Amino acid sequence: MQEYLPQEIETKWQNYWEEQGLLDFDFASEKPKYYMLTMLPYPSGDLHIGHWYAMAPSDSYARFMKMQGNEVFFPIGFDSFGLPAENAAIQNNIHPKSWTYANIERMQKQLRTMGNMFAWKNEVITCDPEYYKWSQWFFLRMMEEDLAYREHAPVDFCNHCQTTLAREQVWGEDRVCERCQNPVVKKKLNQWKLRITKYADELLDFEGLDWPERVRSMQQNWIGRSEGVEFALKISDSEDLSFRVFTTRPDTVFGMTFCVLAPEHILVDQITTPEQKEAVKAYKGAAERKDEIERTAEGQEKDGVFTGAFAVNPMNGESVPIWIADYVLASYGTGAIMAVPGHDERDFHFARKYGLPTPVVIVAPEQLDSIPDGDDLSEPILQKE
């Protein structure tokens, strides 16, 4: 039996594929077009088995689609900007550009020996000006369409490295920087944001999309287009301080017995009474050490701290206490909510925990006999939207 010599046999056929252009994408082809993309590797070190573990399924499917008669576009490239490349360059005492391009050259050879079906003629390197000029072009177009704007908002920040961090660069429950292992804090900085909410209606249109119900639900709740009313709540004993809240059920405003601000809300420090300052400061510090997913996780017990201040319910003129709680996010909506514990499950459990009133203000006729007097509800009376 002839011995299998992979270096000879695989190299022979890989060279043949390249010479014949079998992996190239023909933009002018009349075949059905099919686009595939695998995550571009970071050129911050060596390729390892994890890269191939991630690339093999997409490579297999690209081959399958090509064998089905499609003109498959399956490009490859290197995600070469960001902290991974900077970290590696610092550790190896070499300029990031030299380190990055040396790694790219080595990874290109490694990927080619794997026999992937990548369209190498369409390779992209994200730190190449010929590539990122198009990112800049997209951003300028977004500015022209009023889709990009600047906002002073909290970010994860490492004081030691003097840089902002992405969520995956903050490690562990102690929230430390992946680069230096120092604590990460929340810091308000001017930053660019995109008005993704302008696409809310389009993202709810699933016509022609055979998606699982779970994925549809994730898409609906990601932006979650809501119809309702936004109104101002004035701070008691203040001439000019107020904040805005949004509700999909303005008919329940009579049942508002407290309201909640995000710990980062701009008014928190202004309205907190001297007696509550220490408790509020401690709670804000604890909230800074949590990410948004942890703060808003389903099933997690909600807690908060009273600011000592009150707002005025515009419907009945009653004063309602203002709390802060980390499940309210400064980056979502107005950064404040009105709480109607008689008709909302989350508000109900929060009110029960802290001894806040839970009046019922809307009841269907068939529910009248089941409503107890006073604040003896065992669960909120939920109403359909």
PDB file of N, CA and C in Angstrom, residues 42-45 80 84-86 88-90 92-106:
ATOM      1  N   TYR A  42      -7.961  36.863  15.550  1.00  0.00           N
ATOM      2  CA  TYR A  42      -7.089  37.942  16.015  1.00  0.00           C
ATOM      3  C   TYR A  42      -5.634  37.539  15.749  1.00  0.00           C
ATOM      4  N   PRO A  43      -4.845  38.349  15.085  1.00  0.00           N
ATOM      5  CA  PRO A  43      -3.433  37.996  14.856  1.00  0.00           C
ATOM      6  C   PRO A  43      -2.555  38.419  16.030  1.00  0.00           C
ATOM      7  N   SER A  44      -2.927  37.979  17.224  1.00  0.00           N
ATOM      8  CA  SER A  44      -2.184  38.382  18.419  1.00  0.00           C
ATOM      9  C   SER A  44      -1.305  37.255  18.949  1.00  0.00           C
ATOM     10  N   GLY A  45      -1.253  36.161  18.227  1.00  0.00           N
ATOM     11  CA  GLY A  45      -0.434  35.037  18.664  1.00  0.00           C
ATOM     12  C   GLY A  45      -0.465  33.948  17.610  1.00  0.00           C
ATOM     13  N   SER A  80      -7.533  42.780  13.269  1.00  0.00           N
ATOM     14  CA  SER A  80      -6.197  43.136  13.763  1.00  0.00           C
ATOM     15  C   SER A  80      -6.121  44.419  14.575  1.00  0.00           C
ATOM     16  N   PRO A  84      -6.154  42.936  22.011  1.00  0.00           N
ATOM     17  CA  PRO A  84      -5.338  41.714  21.906  1.00  0.00           C
ATOM     18  C   PRO A  84      -3.994  41.955  21.232  1.00  0.00           C
ATOM     19  N   ALA A  85      -3.992  42.700  20.121  1.00  0.00           N
ATOM     20  CA  ALA A  85      -2.730  42.983  19.425  1.00  0.00           C
ATOM     21  C   ALA A  85      -1.842  43.898  20.264  1.00  0.00           C
ATOM     22  N   GLU A  86      -2.450  44.892  20.917  1.00  0.00           N
ATOM     23  CA  GLU A  86      -1.671  45.809  21.753  1.00  0.00           C
ATOM     24  C   GLU A  86      -1.044  45.063  22.929  1.00  0.00           C
ATOM     25  N   ALA A  88      -0.276  41.873  23.188  1.00  0.00           N
ATOM     26  CA  ALA A  88       0.812  40.999  22.740  1.00  0.00           C
ATOM     27  C   ALA A  88       2.058  41.804  22.391  1.00  0.00           C
ATOM     28  N   ALA A  89       1.879  42.961  21.766  1.00  0.00           N
ATOM     29  CA  ALA A  89       3.020  43.805  21.404  1.00  0.00           C
ATOM     30  C   ALA A  89       3.744  44.310  22.652  1.00  0.00           C
ATOM     31  N   ILE A  90       2.973  44.691  23.672  1.00  0.00           N
ATOM     32  CA  ILE A  90       3.571  45.164  24.923  1.00  0.00           C
ATOM     33  C   ILE A  90       4.366  44.040  25.588  1.00  0.00           C
ATOM     34  N   ASN A  92       5.739  41.502  24.256  1.00  0.00           N
ATOM     35  CA  ASN A  92       6.912  41.091  23.478  1.00  0.00           C
ATOM     36  C   ASN A  92       7.830  42.254  23.125  1.00  0.00           C
ATOM     37  N   ASN A  93       7.520  43.450  23.653  1.00  0.00           N
ATOM     38  CA  ASN A  93       8.368  44.630  23.461  1.00  0.00           C
ATOM     39  C   ASN A  93       8.661  44.890  21.982  1.00  0.00           C
ATOM     40  N   ILE A  94       7.593  44.963  21.192  1.00  0.00           N
ATOM     41  CA  ILE A  94       7.731  45.189  19.758  1.00  0.00           C
ATOM     42  C   ILE A  94       6.596  46.105  19.308  1.00  0.00           C
ATOM     43  N   HIS A  95       6.820  46.862  18.253  1.00  0.00           N
ATOM     44  CA  HIS A  95       5.788  47.772  17.748  1.00  0.00           C
ATOM     45  C   HIS A  95       4.560  46.961  17.310  1.00  0.00           C
ATOM     46  N   PRO A  96       3.346  47.417  17.642  1.00  0.00           N
ATOM     47  CA  PRO A  96       2.138  46.653  17.291  1.00  0.00           C
ATOM     48  C   PRO A  96       2.027  46.320  15.809  1.00  0.00           C
ATOM     49  N   LYS A  97       2.433  47.249  14.933  1.00  0.00           N
ATOM     50  CA  LYS A  97       2.322  46.978  13.493  1.00  0.00           C
ATOM     51  C   LYS A  97       3.255  45.842  13.083  1.00  0.00           C
ATOM     52  N   SER A  98       4.496  45.880  13.558  1.00  0.00           N
ATOM     53  CA  SER A  98       5.453  44.823  13.211  1.00  0.00           C
ATOM     54  C   SER A  98       4.972  43.473  13.722  1.00  0.00           C
ATOM     55  N   TRP A  99       4.520  43.476  14.970  1.00  0.00           N
ATOM     56  CA  TRP A  99       4.036  42.234  15.581  1.00  0.00           C
ATOM     57  C   TRP A  99       2.822  41.697  14.830  1.00  0.00           C
ATOM     58  N   THR A 100       1.885  42.575  14.519  1.00  0.00           N
ATOM     59  CA  THR A 100       0.636  42.158  13.881  1.00  0.00           C
ATOM     60  C   THR A 100       0.874  41.578  12.492  1.00  0.00           C
ATOM     61  N   TYR A 101       1.644  42.279  11.664  1.00  0.00           N
ATOM     62  CA  TYR A 101       1.840  41.801  10.294  1.00  0.00           C
ATOM     63  C   TYR A 101       2.725  40.555  10.231  1.00  0.00           C
ATOM     64  N   ALA A 102       3.628  40.403  11.179  1.00  0.00           N
ATOM     65  CA  ALA A 102       4.424  39.168  11.234  1.00  0.00           C
ATOM     66  C   ALA A 102       3.522  37.981  11.567  1.00  0.00           C
ATOM     67  N   ASN A 103       2.596  38.201  12.490  1.00  0.00           N
ATOM     68  CA  ASN A 103       1.655  37.139  12.852  1.00  0.00           C
ATOM     69  C   ASN A 103       0.718  36.811  11.696  1.00  0.00           C
ATOM     70  N   ILE A 104       0.270  37.852  10.996  1.00  0.00           N
ATOM     71  CA  ILE A 104      -0.630  37.626   9.863  1.00  0.00           C
ATOM     72  C   ILE A 104       0.048  36.763   8.804  1.00  0.00           C
ATOM     73  N   GLU A 105       1.306  37.060   8.514  1.00  0.00           N
ATOM     74  CA  GLU A 105       2.035  36.289   7.499  1.00  0.00           C
ATOM     75  C   GLU A 105       2.140  34.818   7.905  1.00  0.00           C
ATOM     76  N   ARG A 106       2.417  34.581   9.182  1.00  0.00           N
ATOM     77  CA  ARG A 106       2.529  33.199   9.651  1.00  0.00           C
ATOM     78  C   ARG A 106       1.160  32.505   9.641  1.00  0.00           C
TER      79      ARG A 106
END
